[in-house]
Coordinates of C-alpha atoms in Angstrom, one line a residue:
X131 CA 29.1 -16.4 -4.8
X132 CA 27.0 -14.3 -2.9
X133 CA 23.2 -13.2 -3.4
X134 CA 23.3 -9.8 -4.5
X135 CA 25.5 -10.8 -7.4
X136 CA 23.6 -13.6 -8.6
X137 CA 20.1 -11.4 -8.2
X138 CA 19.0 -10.2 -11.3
X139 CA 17.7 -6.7 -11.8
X140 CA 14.2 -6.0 -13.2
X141 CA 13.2 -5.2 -16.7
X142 CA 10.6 -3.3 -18.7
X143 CA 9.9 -6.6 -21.1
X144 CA 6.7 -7.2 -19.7
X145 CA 5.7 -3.5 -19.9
X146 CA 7.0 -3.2 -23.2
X147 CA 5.5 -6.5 -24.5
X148 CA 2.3 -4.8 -23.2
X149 CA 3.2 -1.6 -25.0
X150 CA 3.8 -3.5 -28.4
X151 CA 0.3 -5.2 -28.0
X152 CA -1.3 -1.3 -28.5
X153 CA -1.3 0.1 -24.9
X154 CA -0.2 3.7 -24.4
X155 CA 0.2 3.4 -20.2
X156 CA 0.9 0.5 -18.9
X157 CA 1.1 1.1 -14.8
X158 CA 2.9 -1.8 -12.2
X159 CA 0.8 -2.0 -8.8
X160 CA 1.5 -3.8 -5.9
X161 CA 0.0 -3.6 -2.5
X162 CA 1.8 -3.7 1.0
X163 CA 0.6 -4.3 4.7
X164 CA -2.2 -6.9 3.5
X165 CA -0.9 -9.0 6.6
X166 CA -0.5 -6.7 8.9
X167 CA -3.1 -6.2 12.5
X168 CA -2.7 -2.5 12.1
X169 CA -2.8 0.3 10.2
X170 CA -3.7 0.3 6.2
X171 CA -3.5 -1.7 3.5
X172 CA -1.8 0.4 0.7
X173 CA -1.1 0.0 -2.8
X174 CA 1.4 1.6 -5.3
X175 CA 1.6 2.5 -9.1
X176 CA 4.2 3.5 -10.9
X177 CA 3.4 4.3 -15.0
X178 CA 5.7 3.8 -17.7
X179 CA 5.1 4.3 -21.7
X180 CA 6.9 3.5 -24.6
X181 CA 9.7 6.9 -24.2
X182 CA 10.5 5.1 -20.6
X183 CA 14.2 4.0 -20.2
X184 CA 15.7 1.9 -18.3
X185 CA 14.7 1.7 -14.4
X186 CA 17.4 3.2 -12.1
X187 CA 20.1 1.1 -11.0
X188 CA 20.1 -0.9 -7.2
X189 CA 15.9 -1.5 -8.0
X190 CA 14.2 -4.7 -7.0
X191 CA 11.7 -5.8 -5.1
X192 CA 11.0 -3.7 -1.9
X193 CA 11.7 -7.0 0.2
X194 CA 15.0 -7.4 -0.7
X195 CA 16.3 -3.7 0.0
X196 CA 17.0 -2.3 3.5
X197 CA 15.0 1.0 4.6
X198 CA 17.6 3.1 3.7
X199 CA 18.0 2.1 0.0
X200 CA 14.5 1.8 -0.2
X201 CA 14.5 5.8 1.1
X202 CA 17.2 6.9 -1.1
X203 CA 15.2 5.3 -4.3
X204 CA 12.2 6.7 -3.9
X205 CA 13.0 10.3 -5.6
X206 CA 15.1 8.6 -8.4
X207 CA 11.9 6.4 -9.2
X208 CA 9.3 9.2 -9.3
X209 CA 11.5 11.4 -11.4
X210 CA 11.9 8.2 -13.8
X211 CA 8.3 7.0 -14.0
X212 CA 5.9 8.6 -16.4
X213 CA 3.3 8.8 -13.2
X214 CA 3.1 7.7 -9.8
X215 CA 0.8 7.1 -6.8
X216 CA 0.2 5.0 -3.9
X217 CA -3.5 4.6 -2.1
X218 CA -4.6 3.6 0.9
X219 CA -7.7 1.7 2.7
X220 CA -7.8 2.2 6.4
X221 CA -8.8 0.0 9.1
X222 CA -12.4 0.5 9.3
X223 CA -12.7 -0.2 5.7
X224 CA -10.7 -3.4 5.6
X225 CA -13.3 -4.1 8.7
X226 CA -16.4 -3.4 6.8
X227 CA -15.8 -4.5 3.4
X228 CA -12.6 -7.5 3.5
X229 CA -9.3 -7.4 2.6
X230 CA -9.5 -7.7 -1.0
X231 CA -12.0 -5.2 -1.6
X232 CA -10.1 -2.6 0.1
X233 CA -7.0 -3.7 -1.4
X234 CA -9.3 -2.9 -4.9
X235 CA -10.4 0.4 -2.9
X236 CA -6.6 1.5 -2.3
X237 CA -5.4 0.3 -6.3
X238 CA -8.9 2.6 -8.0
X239 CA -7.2 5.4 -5.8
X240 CA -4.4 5.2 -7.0
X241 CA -5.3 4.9 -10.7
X242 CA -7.7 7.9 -10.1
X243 CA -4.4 9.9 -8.8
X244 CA -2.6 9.0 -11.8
X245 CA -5.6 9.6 -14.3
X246 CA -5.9 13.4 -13.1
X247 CA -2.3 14.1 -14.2
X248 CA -1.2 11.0 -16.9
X249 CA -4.9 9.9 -18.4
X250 CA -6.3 6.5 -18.3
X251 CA -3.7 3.5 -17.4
X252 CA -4.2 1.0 -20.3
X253 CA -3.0 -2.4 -18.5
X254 CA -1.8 -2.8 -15.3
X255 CA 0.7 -5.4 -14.0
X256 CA 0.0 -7.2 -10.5
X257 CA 2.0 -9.3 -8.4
X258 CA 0.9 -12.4 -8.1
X259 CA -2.1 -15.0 -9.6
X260 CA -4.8 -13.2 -8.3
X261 CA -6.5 -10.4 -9.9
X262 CA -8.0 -8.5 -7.2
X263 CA -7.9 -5.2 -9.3
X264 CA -11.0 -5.8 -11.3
X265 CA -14.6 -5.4 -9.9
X266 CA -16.8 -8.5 -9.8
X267 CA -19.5 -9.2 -11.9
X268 CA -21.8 -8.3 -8.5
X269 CA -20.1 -5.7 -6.2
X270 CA -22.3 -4.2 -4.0
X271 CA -19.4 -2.4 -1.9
X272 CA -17.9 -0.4 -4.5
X273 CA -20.8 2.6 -4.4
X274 CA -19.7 6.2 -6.2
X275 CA -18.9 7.6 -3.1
X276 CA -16.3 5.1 -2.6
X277 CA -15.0 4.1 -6.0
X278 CA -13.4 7.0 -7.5
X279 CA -13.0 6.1 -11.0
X280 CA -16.9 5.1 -11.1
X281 CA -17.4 9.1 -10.9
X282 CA -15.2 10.2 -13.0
X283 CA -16.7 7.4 -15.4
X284 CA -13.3 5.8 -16.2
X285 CA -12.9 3.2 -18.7
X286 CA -11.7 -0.1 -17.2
X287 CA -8.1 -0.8 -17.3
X288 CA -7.4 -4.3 -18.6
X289 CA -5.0 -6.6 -15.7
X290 CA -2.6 -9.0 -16.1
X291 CA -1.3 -10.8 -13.4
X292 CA 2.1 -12.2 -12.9
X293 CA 3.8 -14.1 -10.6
X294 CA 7.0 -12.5 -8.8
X295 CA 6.4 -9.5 -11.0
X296 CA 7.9 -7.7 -8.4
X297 CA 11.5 -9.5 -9.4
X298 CA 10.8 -9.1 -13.2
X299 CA 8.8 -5.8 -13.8
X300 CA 10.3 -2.6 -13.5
X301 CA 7.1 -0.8 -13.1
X302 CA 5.8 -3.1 -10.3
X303 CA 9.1 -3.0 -8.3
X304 CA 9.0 0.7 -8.2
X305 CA 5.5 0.4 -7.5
X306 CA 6.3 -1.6 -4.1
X307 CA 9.2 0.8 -3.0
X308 CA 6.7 3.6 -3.0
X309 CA 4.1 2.0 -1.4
X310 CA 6.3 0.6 1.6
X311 CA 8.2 3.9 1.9
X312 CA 4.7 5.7 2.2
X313 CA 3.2 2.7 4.7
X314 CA 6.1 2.5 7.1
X315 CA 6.4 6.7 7.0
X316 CA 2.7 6.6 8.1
X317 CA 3.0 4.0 10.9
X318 CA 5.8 6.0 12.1
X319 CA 3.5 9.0 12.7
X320 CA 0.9 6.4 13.7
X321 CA 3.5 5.1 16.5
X322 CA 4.0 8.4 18.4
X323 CA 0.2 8.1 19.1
X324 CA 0.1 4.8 20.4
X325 CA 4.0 3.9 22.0
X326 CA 3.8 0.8 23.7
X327 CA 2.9 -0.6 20.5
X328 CA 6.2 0.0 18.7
X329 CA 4.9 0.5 14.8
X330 CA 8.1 2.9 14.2
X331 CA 9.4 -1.0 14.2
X332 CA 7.4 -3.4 13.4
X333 CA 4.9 -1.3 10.7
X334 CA 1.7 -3.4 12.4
X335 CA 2.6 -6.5 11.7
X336 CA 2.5 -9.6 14.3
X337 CA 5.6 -8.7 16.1
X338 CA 6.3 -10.0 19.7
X339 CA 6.0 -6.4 21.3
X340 CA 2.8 -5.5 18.9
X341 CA 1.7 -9.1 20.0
X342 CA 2.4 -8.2 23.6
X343 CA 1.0 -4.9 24.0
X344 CA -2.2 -5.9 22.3
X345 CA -2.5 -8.6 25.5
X346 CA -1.8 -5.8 27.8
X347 CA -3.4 -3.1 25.9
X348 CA -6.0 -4.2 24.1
X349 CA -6.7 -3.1 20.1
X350 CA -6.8 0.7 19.0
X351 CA -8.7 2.5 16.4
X352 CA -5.8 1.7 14.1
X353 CA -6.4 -2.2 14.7
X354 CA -8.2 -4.5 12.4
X355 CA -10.5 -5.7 14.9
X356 CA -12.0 -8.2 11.9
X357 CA -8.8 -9.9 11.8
X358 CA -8.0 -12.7 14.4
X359 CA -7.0 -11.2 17.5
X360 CA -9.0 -13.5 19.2
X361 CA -6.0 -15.6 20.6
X362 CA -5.6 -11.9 22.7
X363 CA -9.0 -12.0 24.6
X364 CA -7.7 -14.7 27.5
X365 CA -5.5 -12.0 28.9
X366 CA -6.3 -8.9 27.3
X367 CA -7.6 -6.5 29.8
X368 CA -10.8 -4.2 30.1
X369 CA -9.0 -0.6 29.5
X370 CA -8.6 0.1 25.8
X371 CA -5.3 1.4 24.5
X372 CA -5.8 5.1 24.7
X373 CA -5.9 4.7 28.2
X374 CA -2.6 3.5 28.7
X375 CA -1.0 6.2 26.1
X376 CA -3.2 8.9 28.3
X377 CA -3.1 8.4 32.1
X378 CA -6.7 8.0 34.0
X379 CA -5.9 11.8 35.9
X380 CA -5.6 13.6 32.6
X381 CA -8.4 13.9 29.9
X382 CA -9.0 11.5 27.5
X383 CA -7.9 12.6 24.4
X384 CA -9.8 12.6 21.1
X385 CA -9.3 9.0 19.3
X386 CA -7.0 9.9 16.0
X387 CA -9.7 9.1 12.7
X388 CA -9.4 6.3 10.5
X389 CA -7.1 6.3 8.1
X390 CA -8.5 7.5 5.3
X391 CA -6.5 9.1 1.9
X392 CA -7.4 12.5 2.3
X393 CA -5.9 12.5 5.6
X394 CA -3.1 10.4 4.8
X395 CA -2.7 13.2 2.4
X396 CA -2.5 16.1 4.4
X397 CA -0.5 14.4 7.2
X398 CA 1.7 12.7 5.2
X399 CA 5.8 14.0 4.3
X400 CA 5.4 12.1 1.1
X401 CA 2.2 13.4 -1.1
X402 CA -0.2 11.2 -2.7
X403 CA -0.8 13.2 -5.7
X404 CA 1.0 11.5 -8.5
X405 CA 3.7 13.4 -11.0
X406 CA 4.0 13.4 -14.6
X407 CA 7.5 12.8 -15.1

């Protein structure tokens, strides 16, 4: 018997569970490119209430699908999904501040997308054992001008974490298809600014010709020079990466900005703004 048809589908009895307990909004989150050397760490959310059917069919995990089903779901989820979003944390804040509080970072964007257009998410559903949604007792990184529901004054949304939600929730599945549609459409873009580096393939993560062209090239403004790229420094040379994508007779051109969302927005084929279905 093969795997697809043992795999079973996601369902909306967590979310509805959730629903039956008093919420109104219950949202699915889950983050993609927390492993990756370059480029963001991004988070999606997709919102469902108690009017939301069924999920459409073929979803699971975004894992398990192949770029092109992932592609061709991403419309039928947002038009299904009471609200959507997906944020990002670039680079230079996963540098400063440390993977999980940008991962928070990218999830209170998201939930401040989703609050302009759907209201306040009651619960949301992460993947996993670790709630890294909620801010510590003593969080010293999360100032207003970073945190975007701290200025709107936005109530806290209550968390519940489950393991491989992303096989079991609707919401969360759907979640993770629009975040890693939206990631690898970025590092796309990203790769026709930095070639020999081959993101259009390997979306940042620690493939042999990333690996490689990091030893030859050295890390770019896109890198997370926090992580350990330290196994690179016995052979990586002197000239940084945007000399090898511009050759030393022609001006240097301007180093691209951090990733940040409102540039991610502008730049981006897929908006960030989430719908009200």
């Amino acid at each position: 018997m093969s795997v697809r048809s043992t795999r079973r589908s996601p369902t909306l009895r967590s979310e509805r569970a959730l629903i039956g307990e008093g919420a109104l909004l219950v949202g699915g989150m889950d983050e993609v490119g927390r492993g990756a050397l370059a480029g963001p760490v991004s988070v999606g959310l997709v919102v469902v209430d108690a009017g939301t059917r069924t999920a459409p069919r073929g979803l699971t995990d975004s894992k398990l699908l192949s770029p092109s089903a992932r592609e061709s779901m991403v419309d039928p989820l947002r038009r299904w999904a009471v609200a959507w979003a997906v944020g990002h944390a670039g680079p230079a804040e996963i540098d400063a501040h440390g993977i999980v509080a940008a991962l928070r970072l990218a999830g209170r964007r998201a939930l401040a997308q989703v609050r302009r257009t759907a209201g306040d998410v009651d619960v949301v559903l992460l993947d996993g054992s670790h709630d890294w949604l909620s801010r510590p007792h003593a969080d010293l990184f999360e100032a207003a001008d970073l945190d975007p529901s701290r200025t709107l004054d936005a109530p806290e949304p209550g968390v519940r974490t489950l393991v491989k939600a992303d096989l079991q929730c609707s919401s969360v599945a759907a979640a993770s298809v629009l975040a890693k549609v939206e990631r690898d459409g970025l590092l796309r873009r990203l790769a026709a600014q930095y070639p020999a580096f081959a993101w259009e393939q390997n979306k940042g993560y620690s493939a042999p010709a990333h690996l490689e062209a990091l030893r030859r090239h050295g890390p770019t403004p896109q890198h997370r020079r926090s992580w350990n790229l330290r196994v690179l420094d016995d052979t990586a040379p002197a000239a940084t990466a945007a000399a090898a994508v511009d050759p030393p007779s022609t001006p240097a051109a301007p180093e691209p900005k951090v990733v940040t969302l409102d540039e991610v927005s502008v730049g981006s084929g897929v908006p960030l703004r989430s719908r009200v279905g």
